[in-house]
The first five atom37 places (N, CA, C, CB, O) and aatype in JSON, in Angstrom:
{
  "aatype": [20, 20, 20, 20, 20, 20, 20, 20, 20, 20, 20, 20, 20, 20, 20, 20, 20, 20, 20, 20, 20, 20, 20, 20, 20, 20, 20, 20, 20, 20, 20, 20, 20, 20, 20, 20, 20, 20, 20, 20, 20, 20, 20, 20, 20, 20, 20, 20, 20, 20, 20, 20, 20, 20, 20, 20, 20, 20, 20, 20, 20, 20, 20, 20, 20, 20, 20, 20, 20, 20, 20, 20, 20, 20, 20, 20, 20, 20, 20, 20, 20, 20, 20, 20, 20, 20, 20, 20, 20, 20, 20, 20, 20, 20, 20, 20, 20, 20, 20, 20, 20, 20, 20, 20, 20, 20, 20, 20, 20, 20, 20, 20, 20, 20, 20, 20, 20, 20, 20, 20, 20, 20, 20, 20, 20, 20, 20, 20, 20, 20, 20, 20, 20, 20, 20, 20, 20, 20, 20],
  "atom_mask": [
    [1, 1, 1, 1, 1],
    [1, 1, 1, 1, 1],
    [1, 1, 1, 1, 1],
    [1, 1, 1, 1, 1],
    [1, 1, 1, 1, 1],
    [1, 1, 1, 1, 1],
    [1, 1, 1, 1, 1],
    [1, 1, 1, 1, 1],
    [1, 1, 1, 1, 1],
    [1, 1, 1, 1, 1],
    [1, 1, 1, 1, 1],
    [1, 1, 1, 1, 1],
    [1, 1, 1, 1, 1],
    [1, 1, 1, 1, 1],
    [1, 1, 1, 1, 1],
    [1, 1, 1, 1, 1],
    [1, 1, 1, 1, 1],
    [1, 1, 1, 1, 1],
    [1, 1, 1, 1, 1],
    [1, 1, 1, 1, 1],
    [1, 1, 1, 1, 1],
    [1, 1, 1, 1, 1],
    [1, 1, 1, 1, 1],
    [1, 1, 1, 1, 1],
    [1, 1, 1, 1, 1],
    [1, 1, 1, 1, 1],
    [1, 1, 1, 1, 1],
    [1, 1, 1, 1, 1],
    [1, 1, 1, 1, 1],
    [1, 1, 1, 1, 1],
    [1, 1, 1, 1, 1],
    [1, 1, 1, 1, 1],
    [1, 1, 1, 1, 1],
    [1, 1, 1, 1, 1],
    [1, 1, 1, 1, 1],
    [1, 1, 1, 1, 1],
    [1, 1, 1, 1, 1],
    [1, 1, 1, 1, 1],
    [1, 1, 1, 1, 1],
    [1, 1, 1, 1, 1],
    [1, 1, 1, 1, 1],
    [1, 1, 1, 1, 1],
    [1, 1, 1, 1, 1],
    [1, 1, 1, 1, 1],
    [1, 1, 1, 1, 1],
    [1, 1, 1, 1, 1],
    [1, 1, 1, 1, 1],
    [1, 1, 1, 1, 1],
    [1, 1, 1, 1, 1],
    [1, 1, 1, 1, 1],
    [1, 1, 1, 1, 1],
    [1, 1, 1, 1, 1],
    [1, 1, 1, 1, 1],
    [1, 1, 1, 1, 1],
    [1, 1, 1, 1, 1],
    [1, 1, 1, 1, 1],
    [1, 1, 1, 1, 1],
    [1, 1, 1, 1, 1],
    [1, 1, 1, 1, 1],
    [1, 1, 1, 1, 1],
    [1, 1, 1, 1, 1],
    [1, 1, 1, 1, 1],
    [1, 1, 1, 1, 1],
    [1, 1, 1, 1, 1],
    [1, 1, 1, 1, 1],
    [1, 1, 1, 1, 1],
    [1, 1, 1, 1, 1],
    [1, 1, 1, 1, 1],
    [1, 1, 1, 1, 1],
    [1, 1, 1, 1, 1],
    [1, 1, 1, 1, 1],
    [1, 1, 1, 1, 1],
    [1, 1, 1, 1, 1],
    [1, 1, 1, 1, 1],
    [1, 1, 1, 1, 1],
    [1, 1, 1, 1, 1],
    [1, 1, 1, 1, 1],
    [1, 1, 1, 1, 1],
    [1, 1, 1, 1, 1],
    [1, 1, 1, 1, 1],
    [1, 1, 1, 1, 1],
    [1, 1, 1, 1, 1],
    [1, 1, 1, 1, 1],
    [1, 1, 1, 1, 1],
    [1, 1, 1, 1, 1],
    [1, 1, 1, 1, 1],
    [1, 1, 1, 1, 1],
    [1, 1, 1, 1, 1],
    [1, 1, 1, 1, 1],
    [1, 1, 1, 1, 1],
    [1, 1, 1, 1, 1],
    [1, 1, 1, 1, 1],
    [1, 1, 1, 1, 1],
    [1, 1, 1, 1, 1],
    [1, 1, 1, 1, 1],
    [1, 1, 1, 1, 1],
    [1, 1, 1, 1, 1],
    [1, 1, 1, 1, 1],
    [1, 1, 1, 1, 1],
    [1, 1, 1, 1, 1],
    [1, 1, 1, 1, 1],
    [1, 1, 1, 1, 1],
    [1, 1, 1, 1, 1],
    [1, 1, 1, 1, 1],
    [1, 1, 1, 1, 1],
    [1, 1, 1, 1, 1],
    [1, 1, 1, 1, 1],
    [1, 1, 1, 1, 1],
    [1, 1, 1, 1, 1],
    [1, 1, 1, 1, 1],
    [1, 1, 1, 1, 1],
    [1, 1, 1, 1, 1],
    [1, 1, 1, 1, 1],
    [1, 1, 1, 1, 1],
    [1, 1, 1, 1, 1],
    [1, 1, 1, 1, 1],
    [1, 1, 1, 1, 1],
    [1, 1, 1, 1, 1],
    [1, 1, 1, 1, 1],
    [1, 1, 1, 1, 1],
    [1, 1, 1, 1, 1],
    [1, 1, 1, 1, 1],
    [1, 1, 1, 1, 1],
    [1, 1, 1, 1, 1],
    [1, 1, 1, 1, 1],
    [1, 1, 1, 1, 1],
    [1, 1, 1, 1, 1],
    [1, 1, 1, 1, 1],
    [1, 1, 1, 1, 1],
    [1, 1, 1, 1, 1],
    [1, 1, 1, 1, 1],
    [1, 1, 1, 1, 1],
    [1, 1, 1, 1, 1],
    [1, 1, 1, 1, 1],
    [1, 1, 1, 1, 1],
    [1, 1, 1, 1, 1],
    [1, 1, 1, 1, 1],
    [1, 1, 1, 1, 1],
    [1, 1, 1, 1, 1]
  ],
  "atom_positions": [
    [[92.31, 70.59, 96.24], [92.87, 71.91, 96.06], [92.99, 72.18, 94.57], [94.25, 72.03, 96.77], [93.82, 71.48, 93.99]],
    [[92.25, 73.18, 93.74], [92.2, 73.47, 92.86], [93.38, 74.39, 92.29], [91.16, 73.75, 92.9], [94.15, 74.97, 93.06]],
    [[93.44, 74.48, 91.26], [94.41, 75.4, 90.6], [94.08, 76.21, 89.57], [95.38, 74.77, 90.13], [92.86, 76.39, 89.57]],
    [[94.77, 76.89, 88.52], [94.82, 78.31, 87.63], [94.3, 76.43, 86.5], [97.04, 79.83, 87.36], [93.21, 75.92, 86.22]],
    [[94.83, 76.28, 86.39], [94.27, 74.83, 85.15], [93.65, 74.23, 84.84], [94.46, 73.99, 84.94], [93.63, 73.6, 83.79]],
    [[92.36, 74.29, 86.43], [91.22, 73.34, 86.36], [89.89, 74.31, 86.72], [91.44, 71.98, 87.52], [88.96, 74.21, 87.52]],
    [[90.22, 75.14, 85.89], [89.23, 76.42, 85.89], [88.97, 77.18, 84.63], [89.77, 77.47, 86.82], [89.82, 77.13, 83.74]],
    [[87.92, 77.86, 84.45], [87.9, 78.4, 83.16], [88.53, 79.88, 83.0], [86.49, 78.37, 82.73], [88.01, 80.81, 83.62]],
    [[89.83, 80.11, 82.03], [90.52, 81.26, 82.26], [89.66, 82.52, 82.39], [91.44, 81.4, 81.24], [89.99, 83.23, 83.33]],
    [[88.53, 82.98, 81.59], [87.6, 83.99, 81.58], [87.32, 84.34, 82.87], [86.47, 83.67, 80.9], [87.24, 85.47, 83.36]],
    [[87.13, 83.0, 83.51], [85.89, 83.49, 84.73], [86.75, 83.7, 85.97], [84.51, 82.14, 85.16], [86.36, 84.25, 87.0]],
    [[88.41, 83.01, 85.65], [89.4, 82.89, 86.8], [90.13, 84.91, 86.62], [90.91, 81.14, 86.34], [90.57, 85.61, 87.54]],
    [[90.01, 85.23, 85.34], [90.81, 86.54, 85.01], [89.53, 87.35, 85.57], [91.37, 86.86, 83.16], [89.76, 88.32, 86.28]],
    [[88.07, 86.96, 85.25], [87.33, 88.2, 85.33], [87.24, 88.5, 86.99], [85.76, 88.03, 84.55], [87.25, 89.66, 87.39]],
    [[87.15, 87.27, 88.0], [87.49, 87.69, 89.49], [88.71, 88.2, 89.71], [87.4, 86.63, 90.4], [88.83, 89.05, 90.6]],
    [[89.58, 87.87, 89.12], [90.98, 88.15, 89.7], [91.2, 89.89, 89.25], [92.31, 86.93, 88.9], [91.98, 90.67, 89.81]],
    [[90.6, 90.09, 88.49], [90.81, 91.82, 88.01], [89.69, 92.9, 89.01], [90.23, 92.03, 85.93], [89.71, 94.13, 89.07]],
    [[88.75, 91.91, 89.71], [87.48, 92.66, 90.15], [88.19, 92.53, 91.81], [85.63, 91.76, 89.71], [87.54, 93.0, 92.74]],
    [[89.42, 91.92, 92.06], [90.26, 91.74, 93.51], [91.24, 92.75, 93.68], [91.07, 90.35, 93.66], [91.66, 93.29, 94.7]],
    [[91.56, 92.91, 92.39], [92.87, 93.55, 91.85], [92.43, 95.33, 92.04], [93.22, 92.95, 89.92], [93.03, 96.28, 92.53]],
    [[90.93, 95.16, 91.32], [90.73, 96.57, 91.5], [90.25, 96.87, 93.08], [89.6, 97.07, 90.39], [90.2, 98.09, 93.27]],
    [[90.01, 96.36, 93.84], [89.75, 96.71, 95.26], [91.31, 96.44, 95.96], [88.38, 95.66, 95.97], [91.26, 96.1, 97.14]],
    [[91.91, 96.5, 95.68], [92.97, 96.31, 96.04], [94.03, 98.12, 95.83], [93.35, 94.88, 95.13], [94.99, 98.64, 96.4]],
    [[93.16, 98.47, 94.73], [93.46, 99.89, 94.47], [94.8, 100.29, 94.42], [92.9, 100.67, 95.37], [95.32, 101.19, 95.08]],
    [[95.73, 98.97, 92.86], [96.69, 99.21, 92.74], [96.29, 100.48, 91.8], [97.48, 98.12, 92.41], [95.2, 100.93, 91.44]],
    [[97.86, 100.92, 91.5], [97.87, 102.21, 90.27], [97.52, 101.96, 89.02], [99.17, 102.83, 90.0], [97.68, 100.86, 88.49]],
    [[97.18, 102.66, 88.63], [96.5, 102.72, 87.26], [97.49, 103.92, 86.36], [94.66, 103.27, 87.48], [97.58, 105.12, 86.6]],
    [[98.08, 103.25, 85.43], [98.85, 104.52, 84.45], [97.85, 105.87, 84.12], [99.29, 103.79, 82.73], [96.63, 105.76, 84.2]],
    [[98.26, 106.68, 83.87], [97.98, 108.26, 83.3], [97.5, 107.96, 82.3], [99.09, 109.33, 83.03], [96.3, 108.15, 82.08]],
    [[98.39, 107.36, 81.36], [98.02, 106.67, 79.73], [97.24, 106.26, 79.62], [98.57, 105.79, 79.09], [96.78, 106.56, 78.52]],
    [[96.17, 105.11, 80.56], [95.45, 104.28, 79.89], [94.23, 104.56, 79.37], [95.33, 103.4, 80.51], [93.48, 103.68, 78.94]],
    [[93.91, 106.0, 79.35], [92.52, 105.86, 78.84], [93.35, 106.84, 77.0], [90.84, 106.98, 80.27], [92.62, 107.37, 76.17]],
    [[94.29, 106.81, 76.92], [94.77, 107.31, 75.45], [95.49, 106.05, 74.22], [96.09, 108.54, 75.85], [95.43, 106.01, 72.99]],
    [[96.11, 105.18, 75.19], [96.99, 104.52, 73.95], [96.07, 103.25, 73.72], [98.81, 104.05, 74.38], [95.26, 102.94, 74.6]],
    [[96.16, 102.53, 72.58], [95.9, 101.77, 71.8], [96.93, 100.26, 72.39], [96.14, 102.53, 70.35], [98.09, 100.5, 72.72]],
    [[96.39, 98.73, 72.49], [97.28, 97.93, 73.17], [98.36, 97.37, 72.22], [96.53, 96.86, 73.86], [99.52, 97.13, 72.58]],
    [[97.97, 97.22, 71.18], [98.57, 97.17, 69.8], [98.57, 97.82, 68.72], [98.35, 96.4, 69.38], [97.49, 98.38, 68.51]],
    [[99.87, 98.07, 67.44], [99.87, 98.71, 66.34], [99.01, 98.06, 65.72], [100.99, 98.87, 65.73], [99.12, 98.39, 64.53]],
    [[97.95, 97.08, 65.88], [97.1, 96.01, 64.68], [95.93, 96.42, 65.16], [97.26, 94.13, 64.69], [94.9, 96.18, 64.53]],
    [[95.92, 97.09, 66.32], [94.48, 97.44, 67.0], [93.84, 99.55, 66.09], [95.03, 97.51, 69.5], [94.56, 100.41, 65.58]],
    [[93.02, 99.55, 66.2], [92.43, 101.33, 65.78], [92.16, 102.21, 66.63], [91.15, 101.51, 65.1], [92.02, 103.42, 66.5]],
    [[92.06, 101.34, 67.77], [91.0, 101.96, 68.9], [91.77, 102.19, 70.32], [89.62, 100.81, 69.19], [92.91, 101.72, 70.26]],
    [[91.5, 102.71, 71.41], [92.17, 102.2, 72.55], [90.77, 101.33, 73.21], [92.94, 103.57, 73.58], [89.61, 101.4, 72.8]],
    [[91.26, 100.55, 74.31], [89.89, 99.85, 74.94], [88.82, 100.15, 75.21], [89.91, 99.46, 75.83], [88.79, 101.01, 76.1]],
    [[87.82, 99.81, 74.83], [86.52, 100.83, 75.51], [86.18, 100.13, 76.93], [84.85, 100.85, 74.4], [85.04, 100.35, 77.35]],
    [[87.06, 99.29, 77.74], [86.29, 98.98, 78.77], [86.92, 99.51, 79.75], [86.0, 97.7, 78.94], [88.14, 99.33, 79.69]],
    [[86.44, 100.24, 80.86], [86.97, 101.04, 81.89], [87.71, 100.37, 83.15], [85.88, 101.8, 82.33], [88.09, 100.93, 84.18]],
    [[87.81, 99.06, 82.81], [88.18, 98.27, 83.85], [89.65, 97.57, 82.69], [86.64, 97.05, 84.55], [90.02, 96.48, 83.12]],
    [[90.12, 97.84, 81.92], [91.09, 97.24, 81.14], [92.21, 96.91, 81.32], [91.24, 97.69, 80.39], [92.9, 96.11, 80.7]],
    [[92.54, 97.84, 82.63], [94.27, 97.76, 83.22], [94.5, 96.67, 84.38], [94.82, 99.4, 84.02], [95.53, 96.12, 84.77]],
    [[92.54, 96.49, 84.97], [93.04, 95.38, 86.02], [92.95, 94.2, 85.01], [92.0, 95.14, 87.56], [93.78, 93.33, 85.25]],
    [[92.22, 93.95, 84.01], [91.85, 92.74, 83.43], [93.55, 92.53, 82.85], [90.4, 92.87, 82.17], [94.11, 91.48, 83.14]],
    [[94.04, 93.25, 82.3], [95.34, 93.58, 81.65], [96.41, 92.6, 82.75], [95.66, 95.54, 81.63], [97.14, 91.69, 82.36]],
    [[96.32, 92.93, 83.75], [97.09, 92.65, 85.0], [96.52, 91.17, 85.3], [96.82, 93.84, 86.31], [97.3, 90.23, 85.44]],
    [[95.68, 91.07, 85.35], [94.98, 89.58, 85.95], [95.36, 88.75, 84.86], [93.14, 89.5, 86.2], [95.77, 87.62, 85.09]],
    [[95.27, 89.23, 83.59], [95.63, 87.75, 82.59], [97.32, 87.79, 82.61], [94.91, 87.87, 80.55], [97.92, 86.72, 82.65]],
    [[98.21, 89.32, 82.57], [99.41, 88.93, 82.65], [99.73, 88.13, 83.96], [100.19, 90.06, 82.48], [100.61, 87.28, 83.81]],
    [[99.33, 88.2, 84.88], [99.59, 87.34, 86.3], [99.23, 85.56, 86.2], [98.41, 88.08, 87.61], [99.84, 84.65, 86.76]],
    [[98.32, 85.51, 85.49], [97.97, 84.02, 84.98], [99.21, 83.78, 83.86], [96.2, 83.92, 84.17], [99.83, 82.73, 84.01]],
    [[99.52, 84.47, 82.99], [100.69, 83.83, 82.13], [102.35, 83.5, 82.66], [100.82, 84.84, 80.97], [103.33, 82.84, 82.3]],
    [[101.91, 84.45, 83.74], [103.06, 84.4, 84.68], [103.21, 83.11, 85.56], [102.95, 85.58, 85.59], [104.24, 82.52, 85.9]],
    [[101.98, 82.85, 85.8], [101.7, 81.89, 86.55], [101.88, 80.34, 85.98], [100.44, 82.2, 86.93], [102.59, 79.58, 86.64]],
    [[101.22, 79.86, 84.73], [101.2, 79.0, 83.58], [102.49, 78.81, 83.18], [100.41, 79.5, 82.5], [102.98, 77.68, 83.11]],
    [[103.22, 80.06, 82.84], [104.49, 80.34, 81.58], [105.98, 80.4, 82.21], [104.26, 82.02, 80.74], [106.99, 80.62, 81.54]],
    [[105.94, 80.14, 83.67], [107.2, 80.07, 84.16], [108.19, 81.5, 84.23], [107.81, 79.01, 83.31], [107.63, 82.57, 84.47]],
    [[109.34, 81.45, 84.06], [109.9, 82.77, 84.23], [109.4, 82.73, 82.51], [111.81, 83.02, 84.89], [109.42, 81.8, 81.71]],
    [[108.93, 84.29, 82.32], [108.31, 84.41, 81.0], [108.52, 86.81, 81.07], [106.01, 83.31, 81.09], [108.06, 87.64, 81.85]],
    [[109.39, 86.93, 79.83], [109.59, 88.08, 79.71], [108.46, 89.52, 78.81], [110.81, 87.77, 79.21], [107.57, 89.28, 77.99]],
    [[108.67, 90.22, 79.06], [107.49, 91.09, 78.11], [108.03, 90.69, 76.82], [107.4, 92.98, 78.28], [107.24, 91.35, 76.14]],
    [[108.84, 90.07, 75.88], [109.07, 89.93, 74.65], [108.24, 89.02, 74.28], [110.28, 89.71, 74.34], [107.76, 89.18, 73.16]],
    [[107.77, 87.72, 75.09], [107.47, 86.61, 75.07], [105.8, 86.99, 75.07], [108.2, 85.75, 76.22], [105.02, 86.59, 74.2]],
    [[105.32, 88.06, 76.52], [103.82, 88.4, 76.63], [103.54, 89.27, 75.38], [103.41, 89.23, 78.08], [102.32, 89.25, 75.27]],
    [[104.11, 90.12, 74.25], [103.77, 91.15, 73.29], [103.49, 90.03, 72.21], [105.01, 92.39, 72.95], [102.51, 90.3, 71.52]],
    [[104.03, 89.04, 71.95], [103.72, 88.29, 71.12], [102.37, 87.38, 71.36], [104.81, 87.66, 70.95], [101.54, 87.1, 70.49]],
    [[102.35, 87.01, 72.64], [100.98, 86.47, 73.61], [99.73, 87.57, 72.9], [101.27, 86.85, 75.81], [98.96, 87.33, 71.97]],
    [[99.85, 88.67, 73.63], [99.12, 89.73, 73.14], [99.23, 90.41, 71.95], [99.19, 90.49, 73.86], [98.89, 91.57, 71.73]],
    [[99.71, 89.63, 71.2], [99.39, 90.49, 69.9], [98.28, 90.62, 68.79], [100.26, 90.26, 69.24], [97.24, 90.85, 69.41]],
    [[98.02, 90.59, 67.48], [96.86, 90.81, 67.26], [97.07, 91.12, 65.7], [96.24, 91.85, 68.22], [97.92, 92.0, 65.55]],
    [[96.6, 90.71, 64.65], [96.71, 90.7, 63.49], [95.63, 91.9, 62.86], [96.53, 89.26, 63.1], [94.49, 92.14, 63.26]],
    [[96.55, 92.74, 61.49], [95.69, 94.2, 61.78], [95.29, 93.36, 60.39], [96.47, 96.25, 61.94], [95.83, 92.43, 59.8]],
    [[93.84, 94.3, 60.1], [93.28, 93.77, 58.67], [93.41, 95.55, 57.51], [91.07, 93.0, 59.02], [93.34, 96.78, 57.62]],
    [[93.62, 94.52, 56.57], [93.97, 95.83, 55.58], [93.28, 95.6, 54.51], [95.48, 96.08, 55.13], [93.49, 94.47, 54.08]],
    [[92.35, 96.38, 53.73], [91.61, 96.4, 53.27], [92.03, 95.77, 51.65], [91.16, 97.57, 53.62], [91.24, 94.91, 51.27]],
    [[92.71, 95.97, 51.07], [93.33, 95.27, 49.72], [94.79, 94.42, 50.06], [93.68, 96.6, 48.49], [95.24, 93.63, 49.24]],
    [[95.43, 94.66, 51.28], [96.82, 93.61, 51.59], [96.59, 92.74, 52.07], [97.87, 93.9, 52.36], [95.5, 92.56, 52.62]],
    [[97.85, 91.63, 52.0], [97.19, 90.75, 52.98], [96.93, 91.07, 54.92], [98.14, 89.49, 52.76], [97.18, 92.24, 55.22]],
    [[96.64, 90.48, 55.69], [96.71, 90.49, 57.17], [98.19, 90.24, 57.59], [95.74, 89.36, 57.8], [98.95, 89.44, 57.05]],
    [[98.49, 91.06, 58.64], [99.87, 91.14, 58.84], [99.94, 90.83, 60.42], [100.51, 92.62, 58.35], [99.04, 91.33, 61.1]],
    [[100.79, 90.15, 60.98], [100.62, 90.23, 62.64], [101.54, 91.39, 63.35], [101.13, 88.68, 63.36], [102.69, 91.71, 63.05]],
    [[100.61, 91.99, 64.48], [101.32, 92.81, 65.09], [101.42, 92.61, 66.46], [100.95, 93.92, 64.84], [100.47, 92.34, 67.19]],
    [[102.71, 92.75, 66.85], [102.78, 92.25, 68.55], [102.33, 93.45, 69.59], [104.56, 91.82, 69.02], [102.37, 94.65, 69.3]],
    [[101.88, 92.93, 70.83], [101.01, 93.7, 71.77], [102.27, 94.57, 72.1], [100.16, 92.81, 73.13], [103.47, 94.35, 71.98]],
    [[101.4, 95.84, 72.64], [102.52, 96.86, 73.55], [103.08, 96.65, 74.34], [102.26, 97.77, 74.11], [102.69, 96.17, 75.41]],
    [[103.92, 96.88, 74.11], [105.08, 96.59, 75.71], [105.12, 97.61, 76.74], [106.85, 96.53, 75.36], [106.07, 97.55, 77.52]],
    [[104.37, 98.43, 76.89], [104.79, 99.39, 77.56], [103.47, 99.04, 78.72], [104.95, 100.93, 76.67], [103.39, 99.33, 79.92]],
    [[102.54, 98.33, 77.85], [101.23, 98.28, 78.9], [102.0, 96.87, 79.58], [99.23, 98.03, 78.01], [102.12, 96.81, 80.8]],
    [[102.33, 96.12, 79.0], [103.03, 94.71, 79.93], [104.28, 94.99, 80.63], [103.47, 93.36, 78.94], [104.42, 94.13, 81.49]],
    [[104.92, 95.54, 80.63], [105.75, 95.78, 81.13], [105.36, 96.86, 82.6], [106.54, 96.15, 80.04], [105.99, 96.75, 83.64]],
    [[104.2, 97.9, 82.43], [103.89, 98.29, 83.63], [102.76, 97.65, 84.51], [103.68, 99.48, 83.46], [102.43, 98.1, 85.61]],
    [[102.13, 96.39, 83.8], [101.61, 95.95, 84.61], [102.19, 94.87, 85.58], [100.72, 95.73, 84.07], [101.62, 94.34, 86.53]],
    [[103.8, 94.59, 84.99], [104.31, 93.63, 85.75], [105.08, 94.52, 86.93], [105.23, 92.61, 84.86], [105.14, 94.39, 88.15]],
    [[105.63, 95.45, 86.03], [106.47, 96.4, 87.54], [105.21, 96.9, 88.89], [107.33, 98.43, 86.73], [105.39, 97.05, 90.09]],
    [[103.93, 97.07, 88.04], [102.89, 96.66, 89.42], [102.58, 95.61, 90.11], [101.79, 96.81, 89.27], [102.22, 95.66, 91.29]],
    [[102.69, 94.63, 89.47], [102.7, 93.1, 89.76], [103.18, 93.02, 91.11], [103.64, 92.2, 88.75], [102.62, 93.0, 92.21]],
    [[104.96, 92.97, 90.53], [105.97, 93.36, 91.42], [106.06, 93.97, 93.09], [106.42, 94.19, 90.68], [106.56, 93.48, 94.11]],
    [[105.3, 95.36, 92.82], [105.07, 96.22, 93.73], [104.09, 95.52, 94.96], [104.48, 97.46, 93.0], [104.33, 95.35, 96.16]],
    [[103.02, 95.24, 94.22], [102.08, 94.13, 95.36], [102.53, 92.93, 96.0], [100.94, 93.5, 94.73], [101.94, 92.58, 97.02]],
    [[103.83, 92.0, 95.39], [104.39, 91.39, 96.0], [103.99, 90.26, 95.17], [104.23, 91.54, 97.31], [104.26, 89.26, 95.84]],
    [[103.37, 89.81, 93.81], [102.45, 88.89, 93.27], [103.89, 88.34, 92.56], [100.94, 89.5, 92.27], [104.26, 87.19, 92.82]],
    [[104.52, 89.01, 91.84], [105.58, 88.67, 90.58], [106.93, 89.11, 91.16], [105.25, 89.6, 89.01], [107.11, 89.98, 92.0]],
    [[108.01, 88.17, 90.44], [109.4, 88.74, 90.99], [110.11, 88.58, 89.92], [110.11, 88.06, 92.25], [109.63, 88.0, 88.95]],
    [[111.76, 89.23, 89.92], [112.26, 89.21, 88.43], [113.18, 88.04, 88.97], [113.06, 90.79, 87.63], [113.67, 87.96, 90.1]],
    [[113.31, 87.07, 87.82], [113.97, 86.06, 87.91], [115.64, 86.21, 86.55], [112.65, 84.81, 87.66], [115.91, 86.87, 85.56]],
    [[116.2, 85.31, 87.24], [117.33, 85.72, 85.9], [116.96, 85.87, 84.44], [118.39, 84.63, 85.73], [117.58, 86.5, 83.58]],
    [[115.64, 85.04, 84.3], [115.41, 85.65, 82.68], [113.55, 85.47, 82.93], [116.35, 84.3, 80.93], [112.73, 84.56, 83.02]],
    [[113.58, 87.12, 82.97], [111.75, 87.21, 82.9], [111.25, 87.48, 84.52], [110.89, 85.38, 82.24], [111.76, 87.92, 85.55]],
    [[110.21, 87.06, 84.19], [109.69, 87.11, 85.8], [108.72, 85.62, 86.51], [108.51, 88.64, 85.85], [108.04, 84.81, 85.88]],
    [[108.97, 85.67, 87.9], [108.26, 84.23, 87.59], [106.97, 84.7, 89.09], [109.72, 82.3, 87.88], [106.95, 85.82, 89.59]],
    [[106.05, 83.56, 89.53], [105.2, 84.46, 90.53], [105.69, 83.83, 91.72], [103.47, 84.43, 90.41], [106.24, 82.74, 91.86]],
    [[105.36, 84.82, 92.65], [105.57, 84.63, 94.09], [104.82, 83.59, 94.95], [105.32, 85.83, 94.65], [103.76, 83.14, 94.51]],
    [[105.16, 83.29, 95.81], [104.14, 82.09, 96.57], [102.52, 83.23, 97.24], [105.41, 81.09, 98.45], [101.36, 82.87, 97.06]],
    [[102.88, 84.44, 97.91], [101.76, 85.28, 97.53], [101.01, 85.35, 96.51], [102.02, 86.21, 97.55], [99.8, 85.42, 96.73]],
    [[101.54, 85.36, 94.95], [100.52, 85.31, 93.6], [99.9, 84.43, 93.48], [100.96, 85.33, 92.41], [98.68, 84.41, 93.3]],
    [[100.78, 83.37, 93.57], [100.08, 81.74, 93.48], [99.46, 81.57, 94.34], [100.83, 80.53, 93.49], [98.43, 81.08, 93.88]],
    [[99.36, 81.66, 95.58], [98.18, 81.4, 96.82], [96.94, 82.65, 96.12], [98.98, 81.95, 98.95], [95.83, 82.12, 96.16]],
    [[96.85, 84.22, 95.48], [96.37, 84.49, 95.56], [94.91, 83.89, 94.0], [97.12, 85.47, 96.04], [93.69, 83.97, 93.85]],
    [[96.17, 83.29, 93.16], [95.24, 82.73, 92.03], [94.87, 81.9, 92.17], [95.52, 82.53, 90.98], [93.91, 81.72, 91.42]],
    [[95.21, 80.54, 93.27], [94.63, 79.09, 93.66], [93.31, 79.93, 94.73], [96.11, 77.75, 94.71], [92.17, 79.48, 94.6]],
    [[93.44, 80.62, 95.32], [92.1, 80.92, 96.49], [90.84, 81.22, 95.04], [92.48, 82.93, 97.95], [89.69, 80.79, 94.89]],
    [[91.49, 81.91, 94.38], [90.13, 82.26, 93.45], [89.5, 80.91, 92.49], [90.64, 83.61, 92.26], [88.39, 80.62, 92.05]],
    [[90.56, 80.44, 92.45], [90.3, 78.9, 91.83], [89.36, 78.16, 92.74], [91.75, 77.95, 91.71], [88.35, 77.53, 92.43]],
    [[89.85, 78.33, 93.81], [88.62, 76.92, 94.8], [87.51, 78.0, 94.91], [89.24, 76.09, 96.99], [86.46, 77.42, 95.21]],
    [[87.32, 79.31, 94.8], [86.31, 80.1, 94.77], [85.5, 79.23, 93.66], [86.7, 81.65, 94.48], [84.74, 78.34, 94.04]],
    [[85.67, 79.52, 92.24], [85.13, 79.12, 91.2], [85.07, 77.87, 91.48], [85.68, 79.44, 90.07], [83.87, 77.72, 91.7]],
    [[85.61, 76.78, 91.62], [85.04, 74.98, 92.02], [84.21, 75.09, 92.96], [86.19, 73.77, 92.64], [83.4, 74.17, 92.99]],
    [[84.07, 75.99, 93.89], [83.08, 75.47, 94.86], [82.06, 76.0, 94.12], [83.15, 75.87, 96.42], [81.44, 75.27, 93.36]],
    [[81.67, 77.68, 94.28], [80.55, 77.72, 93.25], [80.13, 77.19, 91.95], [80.49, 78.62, 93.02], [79.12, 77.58, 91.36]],
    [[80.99, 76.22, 91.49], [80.33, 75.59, 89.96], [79.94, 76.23, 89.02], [79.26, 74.9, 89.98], [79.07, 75.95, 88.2]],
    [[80.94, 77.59, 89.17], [80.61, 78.56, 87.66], [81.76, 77.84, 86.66], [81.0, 80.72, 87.85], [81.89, 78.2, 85.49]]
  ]
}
């Protein structure tokens, strides 16, 4: 029985967001306007960004124990470059982690624990099935 640990995170997040989107949770209003960080210029150019968004916060959830959006903005954050200063670090948005966990939530994957959130035996059965997915096929 395989797990989220004995798999390669890329290939465990890129199924788990392509489940997530047939699953046809909500998708914010926002996401095709804001930017994920103040260190970032751009907003995402990939049209699939909110499930991938969701699939890696559900793996940190999963890995990181009860673990709060203060803890994931720093996870996700991102160092901006400035053309004559030095590089400065900037922590990820909270507003995108924080609604991908209150979706989390909603599906039944994540629950709030006294400090943070930790995953459900639903999340975890749903990230170990994709795990023995990937071991059996040998990607």
């Amino acid at each position: 029985m395989a797990n989220v640990k004995d798999v390669d995170a890329n290939e465990l997040i890129k199924i788990a967001a392509a489940k997530l989107k047939e699953l046809n949770i909500e998708k914010p209003s926002y996401m095709g306007y804001v930017k994920t960080s103040a260190g970032k210029e751009r907003m995402p150019a990939d049209e699939d960004f909110w499930y991938v968004r969701c699939a890696s916060v559900l793996r940190q959830v999963y890995l990181k124990g009860p673990i709060g959006v203060s803890r994931l903005r720093t996870k996700y954050g991102t160092r901006k470059r400035h053309a004559v200063r030095r590089h400065h670090y900037y922590r990820g948005s909270g507003s995108i982690i924080r609604d991908s966990l209150i979706t989390l939530e909603k599906i039944g994957y994540v629950q709030k624990a006294k400090k943070g959130r930790i995953i459900t035996a639903k999340g975890k059965s749903f990230l170990d099935k994709i795990s023995n997915e990937i071991i059996k096929t040998g990607a």
